[in-house]
Each structure stands twice: as structure tokens, then as C-alpha cells.
DNA sequence: CTACCTCAACCTATCAGAAGGTAGACAATG
DNA sequence: CATTGTCTACCTTCTGATAGGTTGAGGTAG
């Protein structure tokens, strides 16, 4: 489905992803990537003719990665609560070691009204996917008896997602990765049967 | 304490606030304000010599407004749960009528690592204030018997804040103001005694 | 009263640098 | 030799910012 990105293109997408996580769409430029990878701006345009192309590639690569991880996860453990734990644990690690101090899509969502439409579509797609996955998981968890829901799976999934993303924002605002863990823990205290 | 802003300066701060809510720090320019208010860019520089000055003024004005509302609120109703309801109700209205579709500080927090230090300090200050207020309120609510806490007031305050801000992000990502209400409702279902 | 001074607010004109992007030459590699 | 990746060399537009001039309201000295 996705064109296998070449070596350089892959590096660029990765670098752009990190920059977007830090400073958002309008906060980074081709010049930043140029400097970081020792490559001229024009060469970046060769791989990604416009900034929109680049950022859409970044978001789509992230979404593909998530889809792959979800598939692997469903293969690995059929226990819903374990999958939820893995999901939050992933972010816990990323935030602590600062490898991905924030969800890419969240930064972009914050500035959504100012984004080029193509990018906005990708970002909204991510949240739609994530919401559906969490809904399935919570419903499954309820059936398995490991999750206790006080509202519909749909609503609970939205609340779960909001809590996780809010926790990320808090961790950034307070410059304290531990805050993410603490907030997520209250989340699980709530839904664990 | 705060210099009473002149008429024009006040309009500029208000306009900048709205722009930041939509597109963030790097997403708006003096040219945008210039066009919107029919005033030259140089005149904006007369009131706010640099962009940092302008944005700090925006954030500080917002913080002052919040402090004032909190004071009025504590005067009005000593019932903690009512104050919490008023707080979320305020955002509910703002998001629905799109007058303030997002918390200014939240957009800025999302791009924190890329902000000028002075702005970052103001933004962090806002979150510190808000966290402390919510902590006081939750503790009070527990004493009054209208709030049920499963963790320390500190932790519960962080979780409350994260949920509210996550709900805002969700409302924006799904372009659906109702989502904010739904998520906030699950929040209250949880903490109401 | 009037002539003068001051000052805030706004203007025009201009700038240097960054942003995003293009054209076309030159290697390397299959 | 055609393709792919990179380069140099530009271009245009935007951005934040400055210098210096104009206007008008308000105070004050003669």
C-alpha cells in the first residue's frame, strides 16, 4: 500500500516527525531538516515536492506504524486490558526517554484550523481510527470481565482517549514525564473491573 | 498591577488571542492582525514592540481573567462541585458557540518546546495555577461530601485537568463540540459522591 | 487667547532574513 | 543511457522589525 520510502526519504520523514512533535507544523522548516541531515533544501524538495507532501507522509507513516502494532498486539494477547496497558505503556516509555515526547497527531490537532486540508484529513483519520480501536477494546474487555464500563463503549473510548492525550499535554506543560503515568494510573483504577 | 490596556492595544490582544486559539504561536503574524483591524504592522509594533511582548500580554490577560472569575466564583458559591460545574460549563459554551474553540494555553502548551522562553514561562504558570485551584476545589468538595476522591486531591486534580483538556482536543479533532460535553459528563459521573 | 511644547498613536517606507519552492547542471548506478 | 539523488543558484513572498515623519489632543507660559 504505502510506497516503501527510500533511505533518505525515510530519514527525512523521521526527522520531520520529531520536529513536528516538538514544535508543530508551522514551527519547523525545510531549512531545519537540511541542517540536521546535511542535505540541501532542494534535495528535500526532490523527495517531497511540497511541505504538505512531507507532513502527510509523516502522519501516514505514523498511522501505518500504529496499525501494524495493533495487529501484532491482537495477535499477541487477546486480553483487552493487557492491550490497553501496552498502549499506555508505550507512551510512558516514549515520554520518559523523550524519544517521542508527544503524539504527533496531538500537536497537529491543536493547530488543526490552520493546517492545509490534506494534512487535517490525515490527522482526523488518526483520531477516528484510534477511537474505533479503543471502543472495540473496551467492549471486548467488558465481555472478558477485565474492564468495567459505566457508559457505552463509544463514550468510554472517547473518555479514555481524552484522558491519555490530556495526560500527555500535562506532562509537557509541567515538564514532568511522571505526570503522564500518574494520570494514566487513575484511568486504569477507574476502568479495571 | 496590570497596565490597563488602551482601546487599540486591547483589541489587538483580543484578536491575537483568537488567532492563537485557532492556529498557535507560529501560525499567526502581525500581518493577520494588521488586516483584521485595518491598522499598519508598524502601529502594532508601537503597542507591542515584539511578538513575544504581544503574546505574553495575551496569555497574562487570559490568566488575569481566570483569576478574576475564580475569585467571583468563590464569592458566589462556596459549593465545590458547583464551581467545577461552572468551570466546565464555561468551556462547554465557548466551544459550542466557537467564541473560544480551544484553550489558548493548551495550543501554546502543545508547541511549548518551540516557544520563546518568556511565553513558555507564562503558559507553565497558567497550568500551575489551574492545577492548584482544582486541587483546592476537589479537597473542599471531598470535605463537603459532594465529591468522592479515589486518590489524593493532587493526583485527582491532575486527572481532572487532563480529562478536560483531552476533551477539548477531542472536540477539535472530531470537529464536534458535543464530544466535549460527553467526555466531561463521564468525568463528573466519576467524581460525584 | 494664543503660541508653543509634548506625547501618544498612527503612518510610510524600508530592511534583513527566513520560508517555501523552482530550474537546471552534474554524478553515480543499474 | 536512463534513472535517481544531489547539488548550486536563484526567485518570490512573508515575517518580524526599524527609522523617521505626520497628526491631533492636552497642557502651559506669556
PDB file of N, CA and C in Angstrom, chain A residues 19-105:
ATOM      1  N   UNK A  19      10.549  16.734  14.683  1.00  0.00           N
ATOM      2  CA  UNK A  19      10.394  18.184  14.730  1.00  0.00           C
ATOM      3  C   UNK A  19       8.940  18.581  14.981  1.00  0.00           C
ATOM      4  N   UNK A  20       8.020  17.913  14.290  1.00  0.00           N
ATOM      5  CA  UNK A  20       6.603  18.236  14.467  1.00  0.00           C
ATOM      6  C   UNK A  20       6.183  17.969  15.906  1.00  0.00           C
ATOM      7  N   UNK A  21       6.642  16.860  16.476  1.00  0.00           N
ATOM      8  CA  UNK A  21       6.305  16.552  17.873  1.00  0.00           C
ATOM      9  C   UNK A  21       6.749  17.674  18.796  1.00  0.00           C
ATOM     10  N   UNK A  22       7.869  18.297  18.460  1.00  0.00           N
ATOM     11  CA  UNK A  22       8.383  19.345  19.335  1.00  0.00           C
ATOM     12  C   UNK A  22       7.684  20.684  19.100  1.00  0.00           C
ATOM     13  N   UNK A  23       7.568  21.086  17.834  1.00  0.00           N
ATOM     14  CA  UNK A  23       7.187  22.469  17.576  1.00  0.00           C
ATOM     15  C   UNK A  23       6.025  22.658  16.604  1.00  0.00           C
ATOM     16  N   UNK A  24       5.428  21.557  16.156  1.00  0.00           N
ATOM     17  CA  UNK A  24       4.250  21.666  15.318  1.00  0.00           C
ATOM     18  C   UNK A  24       4.541  21.968  13.852  1.00  0.00           C
ATOM     19  N   UNK A  25       3.468  22.034  13.086  1.00  0.00           N
ATOM     20  CA  UNK A  25       3.572  22.201  11.632  1.00  0.00           C
ATOM     21  C   UNK A  25       4.268  23.496  11.246  1.00  0.00           C
ATOM     22  N   UNK A  26       3.819  24.578  11.828  1.00  0.00           N
ATOM     23  CA  UNK A  26       4.380  25.876  11.455  1.00  0.00           C
ATOM     24  C   UNK A  26       5.713  26.170  12.132  1.00  0.00           C
ATOM     25  N   UNK A  27       6.111  25.302  13.036  1.00  0.00           N
ATOM     26  CA  UNK A  27       7.323  25.573  13.803  1.00  0.00           C
ATOM     27  C   UNK A  27       8.594  25.032  13.186  1.00  0.00           C
ATOM     28  N   UNK A  28       8.464  24.217  12.157  1.00  0.00           N
ATOM     29  CA  UNK A  28       9.675  23.678  11.538  1.00  0.00           C
ATOM     30  C   UNK A  28       9.701  24.011  10.046  1.00  0.00           C
ATOM     31  N   UNK A  29      10.897  23.951   9.486  1.00  0.00           N
ATOM     32  CA  UNK A  29      11.051  24.312   8.076  1.00  0.00           C
ATOM     33  C   UNK A  29      11.991  23.327   7.370  1.00  0.00           C
ATOM     34  N   UNK A  30      11.971  23.396   6.060  1.00  0.00           N
ATOM     35  CA  UNK A  30      12.905  22.605   5.267  1.00  0.00           C
ATOM     36  C   UNK A  30      14.339  22.905   5.691  1.00  0.00           C
ATOM     37  N   UNK A  31      14.598  24.147   6.070  1.00  0.00           N
ATOM     38  CA  UNK A  31      15.952  24.528   6.481  1.00  0.00           C
ATOM     39  C   UNK A  31      16.392  23.730   7.709  1.00  0.00           C
ATOM     40  N   UNK A  32      15.459  23.465   8.632  1.00  0.00           N
ATOM     41  CA  UNK A  32      15.793  22.687   9.824  1.00  0.00           C
ATOM     42  C   UNK A  32      16.244  21.281   9.436  1.00  0.00           C
ATOM     43  N   UNK A  33      15.469  20.665   8.556  1.00  0.00           N
ATOM     44  CA  UNK A  33      15.808  19.310   8.118  1.00  0.00           C
ATOM     45  C   UNK A  33      17.124  19.322   7.358  1.00  0.00           C
ATOM     46  N   UNK A  34      17.282  20.342   6.516  1.00  0.00           N
ATOM     47  CA  UNK A  34      18.503  20.485   5.730  1.00  0.00           C
ATOM     48  C   UNK A  34      19.734  20.482   6.634  1.00  0.00           C
ATOM     49  N   UNK A  35      19.645  21.294   7.681  1.00  0.00           N
ATOM     50  CA  UNK A  35      20.772  21.411   8.608  1.00  0.00           C
ATOM     51  C   UNK A  35      21.008  20.094   9.331  1.00  0.00           C
ATOM     52  N   UNK A  36      19.921  19.504   9.798  1.00  0.00           N
ATOM     53  CA  UNK A  36      20.039  18.291  10.601  1.00  0.00           C
ATOM     54  C   UNK A  36      20.659  17.133   9.848  1.00  0.00           C
ATOM     55  N   UNK A  37      20.323  16.996   8.562  1.00  0.00           N
ATOM     56  CA  UNK A  37      20.794  15.826   7.822  1.00  0.00           C
ATOM     57  C   UNK A  37      21.917  16.158   6.842  1.00  0.00           C
ATOM     58  N   UNK A  38      22.391  17.384   6.860  1.00  0.00           N
ATOM     59  CA  UNK A  38      23.468  17.749   5.950  1.00  0.00           C
ATOM     60  C   UNK A  38      23.089  17.555   4.500  1.00  0.00           C
ATOM     61  N   UNK A  39      21.925  18.026   4.160  1.00  0.00           N
ATOM     62  CA  UNK A  39      21.431  17.872   2.790  1.00  0.00           C
ATOM     63  C   UNK A  39      20.805  19.207   2.410  1.00  0.00           C
ATOM     64  N   UNK A  40      20.875  19.571   1.129  1.00  0.00           N
ATOM     65  CA  UNK A  40      20.337  20.876   0.711  1.00  0.00           C
ATOM     66  C   UNK A  40      18.817  20.853   0.684  1.00  0.00           C
ATOM     67  N   UNK A  41      18.241  22.038   0.864  1.00  0.00           N
ATOM     68  CA  UNK A  41      16.777  22.158   0.817  1.00  0.00           C
ATOM     69  C   UNK A  41      16.227  21.599  -0.492  1.00  0.00           C
ATOM     70  N   UNK A  42      16.887  21.905  -1.578  1.00  0.00           N
ATOM     71  CA  UNK A  42      16.392  21.464  -2.891  1.00  0.00           C
ATOM     72  C   UNK A  42      16.290  19.945  -2.964  1.00  0.00           C
ATOM     73  N   UNK A  43      17.206  19.270  -2.277  1.00  0.00           N
ATOM     74  CA  UNK A  43      17.187  17.803  -2.301  1.00  0.00           C
ATOM     75  C   UNK A  43      15.966  17.272  -1.553  1.00  0.00           C
ATOM     76  N   UNK A  44      15.574  17.987  -0.520  1.00  0.00           N
ATOM     77  CA  UNK A  44      14.369  17.562   0.205  1.00  0.00           C
ATOM     78  C   UNK A  44      13.160  17.703  -0.710  1.00  0.00           C
ATOM     79  N   UNK A  45      13.144  18.810  -1.477  1.00  0.00           N
ATOM     80  CA  UNK A  45      12.034  19.011  -2.403  1.00  0.00           C
ATOM     81  C   UNK A  45      11.997  17.908  -3.467  1.00  0.00           C
ATOM     82  N   UNK A  46      13.150  17.335  -3.750  1.00  0.00           N
ATOM     83  CA  UNK A  46      13.171  16.227  -4.709  1.00  0.00           C
ATOM     84  C   UNK A  46      12.352  15.056  -4.174  1.00  0.00           C
ATOM     85  N   UNK A  47      12.486  14.792  -2.882  1.00  0.00           N
ATOM     86  CA  UNK A  47      11.758  13.664  -2.279  1.00  0.00           C
ATOM     87  C   UNK A  47      10.315  14.024  -1.952  1.00  0.00           C
ATOM     88  N   UNK A  48      10.122  15.261  -1.477  1.00  0.00           N
ATOM     89  CA  UNK A  48       8.778  15.703  -1.117  1.00  0.00           C
ATOM     90  C   UNK A  48       8.562  17.095  -1.701  1.00  0.00           C
ATOM     91  N   UNK A  49       7.937  17.153  -2.864  1.00  0.00           N
ATOM     92  CA  UNK A  49       7.814  18.405  -3.595  1.00  0.00           C
ATOM     93  C   UNK A  49       7.318  19.567  -2.738  1.00  0.00           C
ATOM     94  N   UNK A  50       6.365  19.310  -1.868  1.00  0.00           N
ATOM     95  CA  UNK A  50       5.878  20.403  -1.027  1.00  0.00           C
ATOM     96  C   UNK A  50       5.848  19.978   0.435  1.00  0.00           C
ATOM     97  N   UNK A  51       5.736  20.945   1.306  1.00  0.00           N
ATOM     98  CA  UNK A  51       5.695  20.667   2.742  1.00  0.00           C
ATOM     99  C   UNK A  51       4.485  19.797   3.084  1.00  0.00           C
ATOM    100  N   UNK A  52       3.391  20.051   2.394  1.00  0.00           N
ATOM    101  CA  UNK A  52       2.191  19.242   2.626  1.00  0.00           C
ATOM    102  C   UNK A  52       2.492  17.775   2.343  1.00  0.00           C
ATOM    103  N   UNK A  53       3.158  17.499   1.215  1.00  0.00           N
ATOM    104  CA  UNK A  53       3.508  16.122   0.879  1.00  0.00           C
ATOM    105  C   UNK A  53       4.311  15.481   2.008  1.00  0.00           C
ATOM    106  N   UNK A  54       5.289  16.222   2.478  1.00  0.00           N
ATOM    107  CA  UNK A  54       6.146  15.698   3.545  1.00  0.00           C
ATOM    108  C   UNK A  54       5.352  15.371   4.799  1.00  0.00           C
ATOM    109  N   UNK A  55       4.540  16.326   5.237  1.00  0.00           N
ATOM    110  CA  UNK A  55       3.839  16.134   6.506  1.00  0.00           C
ATOM    111  C   UNK A  55       2.771  15.054   6.388  1.00  0.00           C
ATOM    112  N   UNK A  56       2.099  15.001   5.234  1.00  0.00           N
ATOM    113  CA  UNK A  56       1.137  13.916   5.041  1.00  0.00           C
ATOM    114  C   UNK A  56       1.865  12.581   5.127  1.00  0.00           C
ATOM    115  N   UNK A  57       3.049  12.502   4.525  1.00  0.00           N
ATOM    116  CA  UNK A  57       3.831  11.259   4.598  1.00  0.00           C
ATOM    117  C   UNK A  57       4.168  10.923   6.050  1.00  0.00           C
ATOM    118  N   UNK A  58       4.516  11.931   6.808  1.00  0.00           N
ATOM    119  CA  UNK A  58       4.846  11.722   8.225  1.00  0.00           C
ATOM    120  C   UNK A  58       3.649  11.132   8.963  1.00  0.00           C
ATOM    121  N   UNK A  59       2.493  11.775   8.812  1.00  0.00           N
ATOM    122  CA  UNK A  59       1.307  11.311   9.540  1.00  0.00           C
ATOM    123  C   UNK A  59       0.899   9.924   9.072  1.00  0.00           C
ATOM    124  N   UNK A  60       0.943   9.715   7.757  1.00  0.00           N
ATOM    125  CA  UNK A  60       0.518   8.415   7.239  1.00  0.00           C
ATOM    126  C   UNK A  60       1.463   7.306   7.686  1.00  0.00           C
ATOM    127  N   UNK A  61       2.756   7.614   7.771  1.00  0.00           N
ATOM    128  CA  UNK A  61       3.699   6.607   8.254  1.00  0.00           C
ATOM    129  C   UNK A  61       3.410   6.268   9.706  1.00  0.00           C
ATOM    130  N   UNK A  62       3.099   7.292  10.475  1.00  0.00           N
ATOM    131  CA  UNK A  62       2.764   7.046  11.883  1.00  0.00           C
ATOM    132  C   UNK A  62       1.517   6.173  11.986  1.00  0.00           C
ATOM    133  N   UNK A  63       0.514   6.497  11.171  1.00  0.00           N
ATOM    134  CA  UNK A  63      -0.725   5.706  11.216  1.00  0.00           C
ATOM    135  C   UNK A  63      -0.464   4.260  10.820  1.00  0.00           C
ATOM    136  N   UNK A  64       0.378   4.080   9.790  1.00  0.00           N
ATOM    137  CA  UNK A  64       0.696   2.714   9.351  1.00  0.00           C
ATOM    138  C   UNK A  64       1.398   1.963  10.481  1.00  0.00           C
ATOM    139  N   UNK A  65       2.308   2.638  11.158  1.00  0.00           N
ATOM    140  CA  UNK A  65       3.015   2.010  12.276  1.00  0.00           C
ATOM    141  C   UNK A  65       2.048   1.577  13.368  1.00  0.00           C
ATOM    142  N   UNK A  66       1.093   2.446  13.656  1.00  0.00           N
ATOM    143  CA  UNK A  66       0.109   2.124  14.695  1.00  0.00           C
ATOM    144  C   UNK A  66      -0.735   0.927  14.281  1.00  0.00           C
ATOM    145  N   UNK A  67      -1.191   0.949  13.015  1.00  0.00           N
ATOM    146  CA  UNK A  67      -1.989  -0.179  12.531  1.00  0.00           C
ATOM    147  C   UNK A  67      -1.217  -1.486  12.682  1.00  0.00           C
ATOM    148  N   UNK A  68       0.066  -1.447  12.330  1.00  0.00           N
ATOM    149  CA  UNK A  68       0.889  -2.656  12.413  1.00  0.00           C
ATOM    150  C   UNK A  68       1.001  -3.133  13.856  1.00  0.00           C
ATOM    151  N   UNK A  69       1.236  -2.164  14.759  1.00  0.00           N
ATOM    152  CA  UNK A  69       1.372  -2.537  16.165  1.00  0.00           C
ATOM    153  C   UNK A  69       0.075  -3.102  16.722  1.00  0.00           C
ATOM    154  N   UNK A  70      -1.029  -2.525  16.308  1.00  0.00           N
ATOM    155  CA  UNK A  70      -2.320  -3.037  16.779  1.00  0.00           C
ATOM    156  C   UNK A  70      -2.526  -4.464  16.303  1.00  0.00           C
ATOM    157  N   UNK A  71      -2.188  -4.698  15.053  1.00  0.00           N
ATOM    158  CA  UNK A  71      -2.333  -6.046  14.502  1.00  0.00           C
ATOM    159  C   UNK A  71      -1.467  -7.026  15.286  1.00  0.00           C
ATOM    160  N   UNK A  72      -0.225  -6.646  15.532  1.00  0.00           N
ATOM    161  CA  UNK A  72       0.684  -7.518  16.283  1.00  0.00           C
ATOM    162  C   UNK A  72       0.151  -7.764  17.685  1.00  0.00           C
ATOM    163  N   UNK A  73      -0.417  -6.720  18.252  1.00  0.00           N
ATOM    164  CA  UNK A  73      -0.916  -6.784  19.617  1.00  0.00           C
ATOM    165  C   UNK A  73      -2.087  -7.757  19.709  1.00  0.00           C
ATOM    166  N   UNK A  74      -2.987  -7.661  18.737  1.00  0.00           N
ATOM    167  CA  UNK A  74      -4.157  -8.540  18.751  1.00  0.00           C
ATOM    168  C   UNK A  74      -3.739  -9.984  18.548  1.00  0.00           C
ATOM    169  N   UNK A  75      -2.669 -10.158  17.779  1.00  0.00           N
ATOM    170  CA  UNK A  75      -2.085 -11.494  17.580  1.00  0.00           C
ATOM    171  C   UNK A  75      -1.522 -11.993  18.912  1.00  0.00           C
ATOM    172  N   UNK A  76      -0.750 -11.109  19.553  1.00  0.00           N
ATOM    173  CA  UNK A  76      -0.019 -11.492  20.765  1.00  0.00           C
ATOM    174  C   UNK A  76      -0.904 -11.834  21.948  1.00  0.00           C
ATOM    175  N   UNK A  77      -1.718 -10.866  22.351  1.00  0.00           N
ATOM    176  CA  UNK A  77      -2.537 -11.109  23.528  1.00  0.00           C
ATOM    177  C   UNK A  77      -3.985 -10.766  23.254  1.00  0.00           C
ATOM    178  N   UNK A  78      -4.886 -11.720  23.430  1.00  0.00           N
ATOM    179  CA  UNK A  78      -6.297 -11.445  23.197  1.00  0.00           C
ATOM    180  C   UNK A  78      -6.958 -10.792  24.407  1.00  0.00           C
ATOM    181  N   UNK A  79      -6.169 -10.499  25.431  1.00  0.00           N
ATOM    182  CA  UNK A  79      -6.753  -9.898  26.632  1.00  0.00           C
ATOM    183  C   UNK A  79      -6.793  -8.375  26.494  1.00  0.00           C
ATOM    184  N   UNK A  80      -7.986  -7.823  26.471  1.00  0.00           N
ATOM    185  CA  UNK A  80      -8.169  -6.399  26.177  1.00  0.00           C
ATOM    186  C   UNK A  80      -7.398  -5.506  27.137  1.00  0.00           C
ATOM    187  N   UNK A  81      -7.493  -5.791  28.424  1.00  0.00           N
ATOM    188  CA  UNK A  81      -6.861  -4.904  29.395  1.00  0.00           C
ATOM    189  C   UNK A  81      -5.347  -4.898  29.218  1.00  0.00           C
ATOM    190  N   UNK A  82      -4.780  -6.024  28.804  1.00  0.00           N
ATOM    191  CA  UNK A  82      -3.339  -6.078  28.545  1.00  0.00           C
ATOM    192  C   UNK A  82      -2.976  -5.188  27.359  1.00  0.00           C
ATOM    193  N   UNK A  83      -3.826  -5.201  26.354  1.00  0.00           N
ATOM    194  CA  UNK A  83      -3.569  -4.377  25.177  1.00  0.00           C
ATOM    195  C   UNK A  83      -3.635  -2.891  25.541  1.00  0.00           C
ATOM    196  N   UNK A  84      -4.594  -2.541  26.374  1.00  0.00           N
ATOM    197  CA  UNK A  84      -4.700  -1.144  26.817  1.00  0.00           C
ATOM    198  C   UNK A  84      -3.455  -0.741  27.592  1.00  0.00           C
ATOM    199  N   UNK A  85      -2.999  -1.652  28.439  1.00  0.00           N
ATOM    200  CA  UNK A  85      -1.794  -1.402  29.218  1.00  0.00           C
ATOM    201  C   UNK A  85      -0.576  -1.236  28.307  1.00  0.00           C
ATOM    202  N   UNK A  86      -0.526  -2.046  27.276  1.00  0.00           N
ATOM    203  CA  UNK A  86       0.601  -1.951  26.355  1.00  0.00           C
ATOM    204  C   UNK A  86       0.585  -0.584  25.667  1.00  0.00           C
ATOM    205  N   UNK A  87      -0.614  -0.173  25.292  1.00  0.00           N
ATOM    206  CA  UNK A  87      -0.767   1.121  24.612  1.00  0.00           C
ATOM    207  C   UNK A  87      -0.254   2.267  25.482  1.00  0.00           C
ATOM    208  N   UNK A  88      -0.743   2.343  26.699  1.00  0.00           N
ATOM    209  CA  UNK A  88      -0.296   3.447  27.569  1.00  0.00           C
ATOM    210  C   UNK A  88       1.167   3.260  27.961  1.00  0.00           C
ATOM    211  N   UNK A  89       1.587   2.006  28.103  1.00  0.00           N
ATOM    212  CA  UNK A  89       2.989   1.738  28.447  1.00  0.00           C
ATOM    213  C   UNK A  89       3.930   2.223  27.359  1.00  0.00           C
ATOM    214  N   UNK A  90       3.482   2.073  26.123  1.00  0.00           N
ATOM    215  CA  UNK A  90       4.276   2.565  25.001  1.00  0.00           C
ATOM    216  C   UNK A  90       4.547   4.053  25.160  1.00  0.00           C
ATOM    217  N   UNK A  91       3.510   4.816  25.418  1.00  0.00           N
ATOM    218  CA  UNK A  91       3.663   6.261  25.563  1.00  0.00           C
ATOM    219  C   UNK A  91       4.471   6.614  26.805  1.00  0.00           C
ATOM    220  N   UNK A  92       4.253   5.827  27.847  1.00  0.00           N
ATOM    221  CA  UNK A  92       5.023   6.040  29.068  1.00  0.00           C
ATOM    222  C   UNK A  92       6.522   6.016  28.754  1.00  0.00           C
ATOM    223  N   UNK A  93       6.942   4.992  28.044  1.00  0.00           N
ATOM    224  CA  UNK A  93       8.359   4.847  27.704  1.00  0.00           C
ATOM    225  C   UNK A  93       8.811   5.992  26.797  1.00  0.00           C
ATOM    226  N   UNK A  94       8.028   6.260  25.758  1.00  0.00           N
ATOM    227  CA  UNK A  94       8.402   7.315  24.797  1.00  0.00           C
ATOM    228  C   UNK A  94       8.580   8.663  25.487  1.00  0.00           C
ATOM    229  N   UNK A  95       7.669   8.958  26.401  1.00  0.00           N
ATOM    230  CA  UNK A  95       7.721  10.264  27.061  1.00  0.00           C
ATOM    231  C   UNK A  95       8.890  10.320  28.027  1.00  0.00           C
ATOM    232  N   UNK A  96       9.124   9.204  28.725  1.00  0.00           N
ATOM    233  CA  UNK A  96      10.210   9.214  29.704  1.00  0.00           C
ATOM    234  C   UNK A  96      11.562   9.376  29.029  1.00  0.00           C
ATOM    235  N   UNK A  97      11.810   8.595  27.980  1.00  0.00           N
ATOM    236  CA  UNK A  97      13.122   8.695  27.326  1.00  0.00           C
ATOM    237  C   UNK A  97      13.151   9.788  26.253  1.00  0.00           C
ATOM    238  N   UNK A  98      12.036  10.514  26.148  1.00  0.00           N
ATOM    239  CA  UNK A  98      11.953  11.662  25.230  1.00  0.00           C
ATOM    240  C   UNK A  98      12.156  11.292  23.759  1.00  0.00           C
ATOM    241  N   UNK A  99      12.044  10.010  23.448  1.00  0.00           N
ATOM    242  CA  UNK A  99      12.181   9.613  22.045  1.00  0.00           C
ATOM    243  C   UNK A  99      10.985  10.125  21.239  1.00  0.00           C
ATOM    244  N   UNK A 100       9.836  10.187  21.884  1.00  0.00           N
ATOM    245  CA  UNK A 100       8.638  10.769  21.263  1.00  0.00           C
ATOM    246  C   UNK A 100       7.868  11.452  22.375  1.00  0.00           C
ATOM    247  N   UNK A 101       8.279  12.677  22.697  1.00  0.00           N
ATOM    248  CA  UNK A 101       7.752  13.327  23.889  1.00  0.00           C
ATOM    249  C   UNK A 101       6.293  13.722  23.779  1.00  0.00           C
ATOM    250  N   UNK A 102       5.687  13.473  22.631  1.00  0.00           N
ATOM    251  CA  UNK A 102       4.301  13.897  22.430  1.00  0.00           C
ATOM    252  C   UNK A 102       3.767  13.183  21.212  1.00  0.00           C
ATOM    253  N   UNK A 103       2.466  12.965  21.188  1.00  0.00           N
ATOM    254  CA  UNK A 103       1.889  12.361  19.994  1.00  0.00           C
ATOM    255  C   UNK A 103       1.843  13.408  18.897  1.00  0.00           C
ATOM    256  N   UNK A 104       2.458  13.041  17.805  1.00  0.00           N
ATOM    257  CA  UNK A 104       2.482  13.833  16.583  1.00  0.00           C
ATOM    258  C   UNK A 104       1.111  14.378  16.210  1.00  0.00           C
ATOM    259  N   UNK A 105       0.137  13.493  16.202  1.00  0.00           N
ATOM    260  CA  UNK A 105      -1.207  13.876  15.777  1.00  0.00           C
ATOM    261  C   UNK A 105      -1.822  14.870  16.753  1.00  0.00           C
TER     262      UNK A 105
END
